[in-house]
């Protein structure tokens, strides 16, 4: 039986590309370290725990989200993915060299959710990506 709740649709959210006065190497090292995410998370974080694969966090009023590192391309990109098989999404951090001492950083979210979940999470995910961007800009 077909249902609007079973059909998955792609969700792509792109954060603002920001310029930082740090080298690609510095930013890569920061975003490859789970502890950095504790510093750049939104202020309404309720929980943050590092584990052997990545980290688990919870924002006030939201369920826990477990992320694990999926891919690390030195000085270029870090990909975190859902640690739960029931959720299909990636959080990407793109790093692009501008000069030896500056680079741009952009967070993107790519996922597949049913229409109901997509409608529920789109605004919080946009806010989350915006908060991560603001957080990394302040480092």
PDB file of C-alpha atoms in Angstrom:
ATOM      1  CA  UNK A   1       0.000   0.000   0.000  1.00  0.00           C
ATOM      2  CA  UNK A   2       1.383   3.400  -1.001  1.00  0.00           C
ATOM      3  CA  UNK A   3       1.477   6.160   1.544  1.00  0.00           C
ATOM      4  CA  UNK A   4       2.829   9.712   1.579  1.00  0.00           C
ATOM      5  CA  UNK A   5       4.622   8.666   4.757  1.00  0.00           C
ATOM      6  CA  UNK A   6       6.652   5.944   3.038  1.00  0.00           C
ATOM      7  CA  UNK A   7       7.990   7.785  -0.014  1.00  0.00           C
ATOM      8  CA  UNK A   8      11.416   9.281   0.656  1.00  0.00           C
ATOM      9  CA  UNK A   9      12.391  12.634  -0.735  1.00  0.00           C
ATOM     10  CA  UNK A  10      15.761  14.321  -0.859  1.00  0.00           C
ATOM     11  CA  UNK A  11      16.471  17.203   1.446  1.00  0.00           C
ATOM     12  CA  UNK A  12      19.459  19.407   0.715  1.00  0.00           C
ATOM     13  CA  UNK A  13      20.301  22.360   2.915  1.00  0.00           C
ATOM     14  CA  UNK A  14      23.276  24.582   2.197  1.00  0.00           C
ATOM     15  CA  UNK A  15      24.652  26.883   4.816  1.00  0.00           C
ATOM     16  CA  UNK A  16      26.277  30.181   4.045  1.00  0.00           C
ATOM     17  CA  UNK A  17      29.860  29.984   2.800  1.00  0.00           C
ATOM     18  CA  UNK A  18      32.005  31.950   5.259  1.00  0.00           C
ATOM     19  CA  UNK A  19      35.596  33.141   5.004  1.00  0.00           C
ATOM     20  CA  UNK A  20      37.887  32.426   7.940  1.00  0.00           C
ATOM     21  CA  UNK A  21      41.355  33.783   8.650  1.00  0.00           C
ATOM     22  CA  UNK A  22      42.772  30.308   9.180  1.00  0.00           C
ATOM     23  CA  UNK A  23      44.517  27.885   6.858  1.00  0.00           C
ATOM     24  CA  UNK A  24      42.720  24.906   5.362  1.00  0.00           C
ATOM     25  CA  UNK A  25      44.930  22.692   7.550  1.00  0.00           C
ATOM     26  CA  UNK A  26      43.810  24.456  10.756  1.00  0.00           C
ATOM     27  CA  UNK A  27      40.126  24.233   9.869  1.00  0.00           C
ATOM     28  CA  UNK A  28      40.439  20.615   8.751  1.00  0.00           C
ATOM     29  CA  UNK A  29      42.029  19.678  12.086  1.00  0.00           C
ATOM     30  CA  UNK A  30      39.257  21.500  13.960  1.00  0.00           C
ATOM     31  CA  UNK A  31      36.334  19.930  12.078  1.00  0.00           C
ATOM     32  CA  UNK A  32      37.971  16.479  12.250  1.00  0.00           C
ATOM     33  CA  UNK A  33      37.921  16.647  16.063  1.00  0.00           C
ATOM     34  CA  UNK A  34      34.588  15.748  17.731  1.00  0.00           C
ATOM     35  CA  UNK A  35      35.332  18.130  20.621  1.00  0.00           C
ATOM     36  CA  UNK A  36      35.163  21.099  18.226  1.00  0.00           C
ATOM     37  CA  UNK A  37      31.484  20.405  17.613  1.00  0.00           C
ATOM     38  CA  UNK A  38      30.768  20.920  21.306  1.00  0.00           C
ATOM     39  CA  UNK A  39      32.131  24.461  20.890  1.00  0.00           C
ATOM     40  CA  UNK A  40      30.204  25.303  17.720  1.00  0.00           C
ATOM     41  CA  UNK A  41      26.835  23.721  18.595  1.00  0.00           C
ATOM     42  CA  UNK A  42      23.774  25.894  19.165  1.00  0.00           C
ATOM     43  CA  UNK A  43      23.436  27.401  22.637  1.00  0.00           C
ATOM     44  CA  UNK A  44      20.335  25.290  23.413  1.00  0.00           C
ATOM     45  CA  UNK A  45      22.364  22.069  23.544  1.00  0.00           C
ATOM     46  CA  UNK A  46      21.187  19.699  26.271  1.00  0.00           C
ATOM     47  CA  UNK A  47      23.705  16.889  25.825  1.00  0.00           C
ATOM     48  CA  UNK A  48      27.046  16.259  24.144  1.00  0.00           C
ATOM     49  CA  UNK A  49      29.092  13.054  24.411  1.00  0.00           C
ATOM     50  CA  UNK A  50      32.092  11.969  22.361  1.00  0.00           C
ATOM     51  CA  UNK A  51      32.383   8.281  21.475  1.00  0.00           C
ATOM     52  CA  UNK A  52      34.893   6.200  19.506  1.00  0.00           C
ATOM     53  CA  UNK A  53      33.239   6.944  16.135  1.00  0.00           C
ATOM     54  CA  UNK A  54      31.998  10.503  16.553  1.00  0.00           C
ATOM     55  CA  UNK A  55      29.576  12.100  18.986  1.00  0.00           C
ATOM     56  CA  UNK A  56      26.012  12.198  20.293  1.00  0.00           C
ATOM     57  CA  UNK A  57      24.164  15.418  20.965  1.00  0.00           C
ATOM     58  CA  UNK A  58      20.712  16.652  21.856  1.00  0.00           C
ATOM     59  CA  UNK A  59      19.187  20.081  21.550  1.00  0.00           C
ATOM     60  CA  UNK A  60      16.424  21.171  23.927  1.00  0.00           C
ATOM     61  CA  UNK A  61      13.119  19.637  22.878  1.00  0.00           C
ATOM     62  CA  UNK A  62      14.707  17.423  20.212  1.00  0.00           C
ATOM     63  CA  UNK A  63      15.679  13.734  20.209  1.00  0.00           C
ATOM     64  CA  UNK A  64      19.317  12.676  20.504  1.00  0.00           C
ATOM     65  CA  UNK A  65      21.301  12.555  17.293  1.00  0.00           C
ATOM     66  CA  UNK A  66      24.329  10.295  16.923  1.00  0.00           C
ATOM     67  CA  UNK A  67      26.878  11.224  14.260  1.00  0.00           C
ATOM     68  CA  UNK A  68      29.925   9.311  13.145  1.00  0.00           C
ATOM     69  CA  UNK A  69      32.750  10.308  10.837  1.00  0.00           C
ATOM     70  CA  UNK A  70      32.165   8.819   7.404  1.00  0.00           C
ATOM     71  CA  UNK A  71      34.887  10.458   5.344  1.00  0.00           C
ATOM     72  CA  UNK A  72      37.825  12.787   5.885  1.00  0.00           C
ATOM     73  CA  UNK A  73      39.597  14.289   2.891  1.00  0.00           C
ATOM     74  CA  UNK A  74      42.545  16.269   4.254  1.00  0.00           C
ATOM     75  CA  UNK A  75      42.128  20.041   4.059  1.00  0.00           C
ATOM     76  CA  UNK A  76      39.096  19.724   1.773  1.00  0.00           C
ATOM     77  CA  UNK A  77      36.089  17.972   3.322  1.00  0.00           C
ATOM     78  CA  UNK A  78      34.775  16.156   6.388  1.00  0.00           C
ATOM     79  CA  UNK A  79      31.580  14.101   6.236  1.00  0.00           C
ATOM     80  CA  UNK A  80      29.583  13.062   9.272  1.00  0.00           C
ATOM     81  CA  UNK A  81      26.711  10.633   8.860  1.00  0.00           C
ATOM     82  CA  UNK A  82      23.909   9.329  11.024  1.00  0.00           C
ATOM     83  CA  UNK A  83      25.059   6.529  13.306  1.00  0.00           C
ATOM     84  CA  UNK A  84      21.555   5.039  13.126  1.00  0.00           C
ATOM     85  CA  UNK A  85      20.561   2.978  10.122  1.00  0.00           C
ATOM     86  CA  UNK A  86      16.979   4.233  10.372  1.00  0.00           C
ATOM     87  CA  UNK A  87      18.079   7.758   9.391  1.00  0.00           C
ATOM     88  CA  UNK A  88      19.803   8.487   6.107  1.00  0.00           C
ATOM     89  CA  UNK A  89      21.710  11.755   6.070  1.00  0.00           C
ATOM     90  CA  UNK A  90      25.156  13.344   5.846  1.00  0.00           C
ATOM     91  CA  UNK A  91      26.480  16.545   7.356  1.00  0.00           C
ATOM     92  CA  UNK A  92      29.268  17.843   5.119  1.00  0.00           C
ATOM     93  CA  UNK A  93      31.915  20.418   5.918  1.00  0.00           C
ATOM     94  CA  UNK A  94      33.520  21.808   2.769  1.00  0.00           C
ATOM     95  CA  UNK A  95      36.831  23.650   3.127  1.00  0.00           C
ATOM     96  CA  UNK A  96      38.246  25.681   0.249  1.00  0.00           C
ATOM     97  CA  UNK A  97      41.609  27.422   0.201  1.00  0.00           C
ATOM     98  CA  UNK A  98      41.621  31.145  -0.545  1.00  0.00           C
ATOM     99  CA  UNK A  99      45.177  32.014   0.513  1.00  0.00           C
ATOM    100  CA  UNK A 100      47.762  30.278   2.693  1.00  0.00           C
ATOM    101  CA  UNK A 101      46.142  31.847   5.760  1.00  0.00           C
ATOM    102  CA  UNK A 102      42.470  31.964   4.809  1.00  0.00           C
ATOM    103  CA  UNK A 103      39.800  29.611   3.573  1.00  0.00           C
ATOM    104  CA  UNK A 104      36.066  29.332   3.107  1.00  0.00           C
ATOM    105  CA  UNK A 105      33.919  26.870   5.021  1.00  0.00           C
ATOM    106  CA  UNK A 106      30.416  25.681   4.186  1.00  0.00           C
ATOM    107  CA  UNK A 107      28.172  23.213   6.001  1.00  0.00           C
ATOM    108  CA  UNK A 108      25.622  21.254   3.992  1.00  0.00           C
ATOM    109  CA  UNK A 109      23.021  18.692   4.971  1.00  0.00           C
ATOM    110  CA  UNK A 110      21.949  15.941   2.575  1.00  0.00           C
ATOM    111  CA  UNK A 111      19.272  13.499   3.619  1.00  0.00           C
ATOM    112  CA  UNK A 112      16.331  11.393   2.605  1.00  0.00           C
ATOM    113  CA  UNK A 113      13.161  11.563   4.658  1.00  0.00           C
ATOM    114  CA  UNK A 114       9.497  10.899   4.161  1.00  0.00           C
ATOM    115  CA  UNK A 115       7.373  13.976   3.460  1.00  0.00           C
ATOM    116  CA  UNK A 116       6.032  14.169   7.009  1.00  0.00           C
ATOM    117  CA  UNK A 117       9.481  14.110   8.631  1.00  0.00           C
ATOM    118  CA  UNK A 118      10.858  16.526   6.009  1.00  0.00           C
ATOM    119  CA  UNK A 119       8.201  19.081   6.852  1.00  0.00           C
ATOM    120  CA  UNK A 120       8.935  18.736  10.577  1.00  0.00           C
ATOM    121  CA  UNK A 121      12.728  18.972  10.431  1.00  0.00           C
ATOM    122  CA  UNK A 122      13.396  21.475   7.652  1.00  0.00           C
ATOM    123  CA  UNK A 123      13.266  24.636   9.785  1.00  0.00           C
ATOM    124  CA  UNK A 124      15.214  23.166  12.747  1.00  0.00           C
ATOM    125  CA  UNK A 125      17.868  21.837  10.332  1.00  0.00           C
ATOM    126  CA  UNK A 126      18.228  25.231   8.647  1.00  0.00           C
ATOM    127  CA  UNK A 127      18.671  26.800  12.096  1.00  0.00           C
ATOM    128  CA  UNK A 128      21.173  24.085  13.055  1.00  0.00           C
ATOM    129  CA  UNK A 129      23.305  24.655   9.935  1.00  0.00           C
ATOM    130  CA  UNK A 130      23.171  28.416  10.566  1.00  0.00           C
ATOM    131  CA  UNK A 131      24.318  27.891  14.177  1.00  0.00           C
ATOM    132  CA  UNK A 132      27.220  25.646  13.109  1.00  0.00           C
ATOM    133  CA  UNK A 133      28.284  28.266  10.568  1.00  0.00           C
ATOM    134  CA  UNK A 134      28.164  31.023  13.184  1.00  0.00           C
ATOM    135  CA  UNK A 135      30.030  28.801  15.647  1.00  0.00           C
ATOM    136  CA  UNK A 136      32.870  27.942  13.282  1.00  0.00           C
ATOM    137  CA  UNK A 137      33.148  31.620  12.321  1.00  0.00           C
ATOM    138  CA  UNK A 138      33.787  32.482  15.970  1.00  0.00           C
ATOM    139  CA  UNK A 139      36.641  29.987  16.437  1.00  0.00           C
TER     140      UNK A 139
END
